[in-house]
Coordinates of C-alpha atoms and ligand atoms in Angstrom, one line a residue:
M10 CA -7.0 14.7 -1.7
D11 CA -6.9 14.2 2.0
F12 CA -3.5 13.4 3.6
Q13 CA -2.6 11.5 6.7
E14 CA 0.5 11.0 8.8
L15 CA 2.9 8.2 7.8
G16 CA 3.1 6.1 11.0
T17 CA 4.3 8.5 13.7
S18 CA 6.9 10.1 11.4
G19 CA 5.3 13.6 11.0
V20 CA 5.5 13.1 7.2
Q21 CA 2.2 13.5 5.4
I22 CA 1.1 11.0 2.7
P23 CA -2.0 11.0 0.6
D24 CA -5.0 8.7 1.2
I25 CA -4.6 7.3 -2.3
G26 CA -1.4 5.9 -3.8
L27 CA -0.7 3.9 -6.9
G28 CA 0.1 0.2 -6.9
T29 CA 2.2 -1.1 -9.8
W30 CA 1.8 -4.9 -9.8
K31 CA 1.2 -5.8 -13.4
Y32 CA 1.3 -2.1 -14.2
T33 CA 1.6 -1.2 -17.9
G34 CA 0.4 2.4 -17.9
G35 CA 3.8 4.2 -18.5
A36 CA 4.3 7.8 -17.3
E37 CA 0.9 9.4 -17.9
P38 CA -1.1 7.8 -15.0
F39 CA 1.8 8.7 -12.6
R40 CA 1.8 12.3 -13.8
R41 CA -1.9 12.6 -13.4
A42 CA -1.7 11.1 -9.9
V43 CA 0.9 13.6 -8.9
E44 CA -1.3 16.5 -10.3
L45 CA -4.2 15.2 -8.2
G46 CA -2.1 14.9 -5.0
A47 CA -1.7 11.1 -5.1
G48 CA 2.1 11.2 -5.3
F49 CA 2.7 7.8 -3.7
I50 CA 3.9 5.0 -5.9
D51 CA 4.3 1.4 -4.6
T52 CA 6.5 -1.2 -6.4
A53 CA 8.6 -4.2 -5.4
E54 CA 11.8 -5.9 -6.6
G55 CA 9.4 -8.9 -7.1
Y56 CA 7.3 -7.1 -9.6
R57 CA 10.3 -6.9 -11.9
N58 CA 9.3 -3.4 -13.0
E59 CA 11.5 -1.1 -11.0
E60 CA 13.3 0.1 -14.1
E61 CA 10.0 1.0 -15.8
V62 CA 8.8 2.7 -12.7
G63 CA 12.1 4.7 -12.5
K64 CA 11.6 5.8 -16.1
A65 CA 8.0 6.9 -15.5
L66 CA 9.2 8.9 -12.5
E67 CA 11.6 11.0 -14.6
G68 CA 10.9 14.7 -13.9
I69 CA 8.5 14.0 -11.1
R70 CA 10.6 12.1 -8.6
D71 CA 10.7 15.0 -6.1
K72 CA 6.9 15.0 -6.0
V73 CA 6.5 11.3 -5.3
F74 CA 6.8 9.3 -2.1
L75 CA 8.4 6.1 -3.5
A76 CA 7.9 2.8 -1.9
T77 CA 9.5 -0.5 -2.9
K78 CA 9.9 -3.9 -1.3
V79 CA 12.6 -6.5 -0.7
S80 CA 11.6 -10.1 -1.5
P81 CA 11.4 -12.7 1.3
G82 CA 14.3 -14.7 -0.2
N83 CA 16.6 -11.7 0.3
L84 CA 16.2 -11.2 4.0
H85 CA 19.7 -12.2 5.1
E86 CA 21.8 -9.1 5.8
K87 CA 24.1 -9.5 2.8
D88 CA 21.3 -10.2 0.4
L89 CA 19.1 -7.4 1.7
L90 CA 21.8 -4.8 1.4
K91 CA 22.5 -6.0 -2.2
A92 CA 18.8 -6.0 -3.0
A93 CA 18.4 -2.4 -1.8
D94 CA 21.3 -1.2 -3.9
Q95 CA 19.8 -2.9 -7.0
S96 CA 16.4 -1.3 -6.3
L97 CA 18.1 2.1 -6.0
K98 CA 19.9 1.5 -9.3
K99 CA 16.9 0.2 -11.2
L100 CA 14.6 3.0 -9.9
N101 CA 17.4 5.5 -10.7
V102 CA 17.0 7.3 -7.3
D103 CA 19.3 8.2 -4.5
V104 CA 16.9 7.2 -1.7
I105 CA 13.9 4.9 -1.3
D106 CA 11.3 6.7 0.8
L107 CA 9.7 3.5 2.2
Y108 CA 11.5 0.1 2.1
Q109 CA 9.2 -2.8 3.0
I110 CA 9.8 -6.4 3.7
H111 CA 7.4 -8.0 1.2
W112 CA 6.6 -11.1 3.1
P113 CA 8.0 -12.5 6.4
N114 CA 10.4 -15.4 6.2
D115 CA 10.5 -17.6 9.3
E116 CA 13.7 -19.3 8.2
I117 CA 15.7 -16.1 8.6
P118 CA 16.1 -14.4 12.0
I119 CA 14.1 -11.3 12.0
A120 CA 16.8 -9.5 14.1
E121 CA 19.3 -10.0 11.3
T122 CA 16.8 -8.6 8.7
M123 CA 15.7 -5.6 10.8
G124 CA 19.4 -4.8 11.6
A125 CA 20.1 -4.6 7.9
M126 CA 17.0 -2.5 7.3
E127 CA 18.1 0.0 10.0
S128 CA 21.6 0.2 8.6
L129 CA 20.1 1.3 5.3
V130 CA 18.3 4.1 7.1
D131 CA 21.6 5.0 8.9
A132 CA 23.3 5.1 5.5
G133 CA 20.7 7.4 4.1
K134 CA 19.6 5.0 1.4
V135 CA 16.2 4.5 2.9
R136 CA 14.0 7.0 4.8
F137 CA 11.4 4.7 6.4
I138 CA 11.0 1.0 7.2
G139 CA 7.8 -0.9 6.5
V140 CA 6.6 -4.4 6.5
S141 CA 4.0 -6.3 4.4
N142 CA 1.8 -9.3 5.1
F143 CA 3.0 -9.4 8.8
F144 CA 0.7 -10.6 11.6
V145 CA 0.6 -8.9 14.9
G146 CA 3.2 -11.1 16.6
Q147 CA 5.6 -10.8 13.6
M148 CA 5.2 -7.0 13.8
Q149 CA 6.0 -7.0 17.5
E150 CA 9.1 -9.1 17.0
A151 CA 10.3 -6.9 14.1
Q152 CA 9.8 -3.7 16.0
D153 CA 11.6 -5.1 19.1
S154 CA 14.6 -5.9 16.8
L155 CA 15.1 -2.3 15.8
A156 CA 17.4 -0.1 17.9
N157 CA 16.0 3.3 17.0
A158 CA 13.8 3.2 14.0
R159 CA 10.0 2.6 14.0
I160 CA 8.1 0.5 11.6
V161 CA 5.8 3.0 10.0
T162 CA 3.6 0.8 7.7
N163 CA 2.2 -2.7 7.2
Q164 CA 1.0 -3.3 3.7
V165 CA -1.8 -5.9 3.8
R166 CA -4.8 -7.0 1.7
Y167 CA -8.0 -5.1 2.6
S168 CA -11.2 -4.7 0.7
L169 CA -14.9 -5.3 0.9
I170 CA -14.3 -8.9 0.1
D171 CA -11.4 -9.4 2.5
R172 CA -11.9 -7.9 5.9
S173 CA -9.7 -10.3 7.8
I174 CA -7.4 -7.6 9.2
E175 CA -10.4 -6.3 11.1
S176 CA -10.1 -9.2 13.6
A177 CA -6.9 -7.9 15.2
L178 CA -4.2 -6.5 12.9
L179 CA -6.0 -3.2 12.1
A180 CA -6.6 -2.4 15.7
Y181 CA -3.0 -3.2 16.6
C182 CA -1.7 -0.9 13.9
Q183 CA -4.1 1.9 14.9
E184 CA -3.0 1.6 18.5
Q185 CA 0.7 1.5 17.6
G186 CA 0.5 4.4 15.1
V187 CA 1.4 2.2 12.1
T188 CA -0.2 3.1 8.8
V189 CA -2.0 0.3 7.1
I190 CA -1.4 0.3 3.3
A191 CA -4.4 -1.5 1.9
Y192 CA -3.5 -3.6 -1.2
S193 CA -5.9 -5.0 -3.7
P194 CA -8.5 -2.5 -2.3
L195 CA -10.6 -3.0 -5.4
A196 CA -10.5 -6.7 -4.8
T197 CA -8.2 -6.9 -7.9
G198 CA -11.2 -5.7 -10.1
L199 CA -14.8 -4.5 -9.7
G200 CA -16.0 -7.8 -11.1
K201 CA -14.8 -9.6 -8.0
L202 CA -16.9 -7.4 -5.8
S203 CA -20.1 -8.0 -7.8
D204 CA -19.4 -11.8 -7.9
K205 CA -19.6 -11.9 -4.1
D206 CA -22.8 -9.9 -3.8
R207 CA -26.1 -10.6 -5.5
T208 CA -27.7 -7.5 -3.8
K209 CA -25.7 -5.1 -5.8
A210 CA -24.8 -3.1 -2.7
V211 CA -21.9 -1.2 -4.3
E212 CA -24.0 -0.2 -7.2
T213 CA -26.8 0.9 -4.9
V214 CA -24.4 3.0 -2.8
A215 CA -22.8 4.5 -5.9
A216 CA -26.2 5.6 -7.0
N217 CA -27.0 7.0 -3.5
T218 CA -23.8 9.0 -3.3
G219 CA -23.3 9.9 -7.0
K220 CA -19.9 8.3 -6.8
S221 CA -18.4 5.6 -9.0
Q222 CA -18.3 2.0 -7.7
A223 CA -14.5 2.2 -7.4
Q224 CA -14.8 5.3 -5.4
V225 CA -17.3 3.6 -3.0
A226 CA -15.0 0.6 -2.6
L227 CA -11.9 2.7 -1.9
N228 CA -13.7 5.1 0.4
W229 CA -15.1 2.2 2.4
C230 CA -11.4 1.2 3.2
L231 CA -10.6 4.8 4.0
R232 CA -13.4 5.0 6.7
Q233 CA -10.9 3.4 9.0
P234 CA -8.3 5.7 10.6
R235 CA -4.7 5.1 9.6
V236 CA -5.6 3.3 6.4
M237 CA -4.5 4.4 2.9
V238 CA -5.2 2.5 -0.3
I239 CA -3.0 1.7 -3.3
P240 CA -5.3 0.7 -6.2
K241 CA -3.5 -0.3 -9.4
A242 CA -4.7 1.7 -12.4
N243 CA -3.3 1.5 -15.9
S244 CA -4.9 4.7 -17.2
A245 CA -5.1 8.3 -16.3
T246 CA -8.9 8.0 -16.4
H247 CA -8.9 5.3 -13.7
V248 CA -6.4 7.3 -11.7
E249 CA -8.7 10.3 -11.8
D250 CA -11.7 8.2 -10.7
D251 CA -9.7 6.5 -7.9
C252 CA -8.5 9.9 -6.6
G253 CA -12.1 10.9 -6.2
A254 CA -12.4 8.3 -3.4
S255 CA -10.7 10.7 -1.0
G256 CA -12.2 13.8 0.7
W257 CA -15.7 12.6 1.6
R258 CA -17.4 10.1 3.9
L259 CA -20.0 7.3 3.4
S260 CA -23.1 7.9 5.5
D261 CA -24.0 5.4 8.2
S262 CA -26.9 4.1 6.2
D263 CA -24.7 3.5 3.1
L264 CA -22.1 1.8 5.4
A265 CA -24.8 -0.5 6.7
I266 CA -25.8 -1.5 3.2
L267 CA -22.2 -2.5 2.4
D268 CA -21.8 -4.2 5.8
A269 CA -24.8 -6.4 5.2
A270 CA -23.6 -7.4 1.7
Y271 CA -20.0 -7.9 2.8
P272 CA -20.0 -9.0 6.4
R273 CA -16.8 -9.4 8.4
Ligands
NAP36 N1 2.2 -6.5 -0.6 C1 1.7 -7.4 -1.3 O1 1.9 -8.6 -1.0 C2 0.8 -7.1 -2.4 C3 -0.1 -8.1 -3.0 C4 -0.9 -7.7 -4.1 C5 -0.9 -6.3 -4.5 N2 -0.1 -5.4 -3.9 C6 -0.1 -4.0 -4.3 O2 -1.4 -3.5 -4.3 C7 -1.7 -2.9 -5.6 C8 -3.1 -3.0 -6.0 O3 -3.7 -4.2 -5.9 P1 -4.1 -5.1 -7.1 O4 -3.3 -4.7 -8.3 O5 -3.9 -6.5 -6.7 O6 -5.7 -4.9 -7.3 P2 -6.7 -3.6 -7.2 O7 -6.0 -2.4 -7.1 O8 -7.6 -4.0 -6.1 O9 -7.4 -3.8 -8.6 C9 -6.8 -3.4 -9.8 C10 -7.8 -3.5 -10.9 O10 -8.8 -2.5 -10.7 C11 -9.0 -1.8 -11.9 N3 -9.3 -0.4 -11.6 C12 -8.5 0.5 -11.1 N4 -9.2 1.7 -10.9 C13 -10.4 1.5 -11.4 C14 -11.6 2.3 -11.6 N5 -11.6 3.6 -11.2 N6 -12.7 1.8 -12.1 C15 -12.7 0.5 -12.6 N7 -11.6 -0.3 -12.4 C16 -10.5 0.2 -11.9 C17 -7.6 -1.9 -12.6 O11 -7.8 -1.7 -14.0 P3 -6.7 -1.1 -15.0 O12 -5.4 -1.7 -14.6 O13 -7.2 -1.4 -16.3 O14 -6.7 0.4 -14.7 C18 -7.2 -3.3 -12.3 O15 -7.8 -4.3 -13.2 C19 -0.8 -3.7 -6.5 O16 -0.6 -3.1 -7.8 C20 0.5 -3.8 -5.7 O17 1.2 -2.6 -5.7 C21 0.7 -5.8 -2.8

């Protein structure tokens, strides 16, 4: 497993983490992920599974970088502070490693929200602040509202079939030293990748490299500096396969095959 810096924090995080939206795998896939170095778990209050995630973390909490999110309806200060306390309780942890704003909410002043996020850091309840589904302008406003803390991550959709962040957001994050956490990096399932491509490019590249199709799709995201991926996998077998996406690079010719099949 390769590691990379979380934002400009100095903390190292793995290239591969585990998403938990609609996760039903229990403790075993988490334990396998930790054994393979992918000790990064992403959940959200909106997934309504923080209690299950907390249970699955028993005995391995200190080996996991734990990320959760506050829902866009809870971005007023009072609501956000309450939501964070509830997440801490449900996850059964003393601190959230990465607390992310799940979606922006234009109806609530971002300065109020970021002030509350920063107070959670000051209180020791949260280590790092992240955002999700924020455009460049929204990230700038959010960062400008923070007194001392830095936004370390933006969690956004990124896969072979959705390259929209390549138009501006990805470059902005790379310049600013913000880690991009790529969600739905398998396009929510390999079938979605093949639906969009009659040339069978992922299969071809998998055969060329001796890797699985999932490994090709995830490694394609990882070719970009400052990007990590959080596939959701319900089984230890899928976790093992996904972890094999780190530690190697696609050749230029294989990248060209994928680029032709899934243009920007
Ligand atoms: N911030 C946001 O707004 C937002 C939005 C969407 C998602 N997310 C996060 O991103 C995570 C991942 O995205 P996602 O769940 O939408 O989709 P995804 O990770 O792109 O795809 C998940 C699907 O891929 C399958 N899969 C995993 N590893 C595989 C492998 N090695 N071979 C074949 N199939 C494999 C899974 O099957 P099994 O489950 O059977 O293993 C599941 O059906 C979410 O769980 C969530 O944490 C965030």
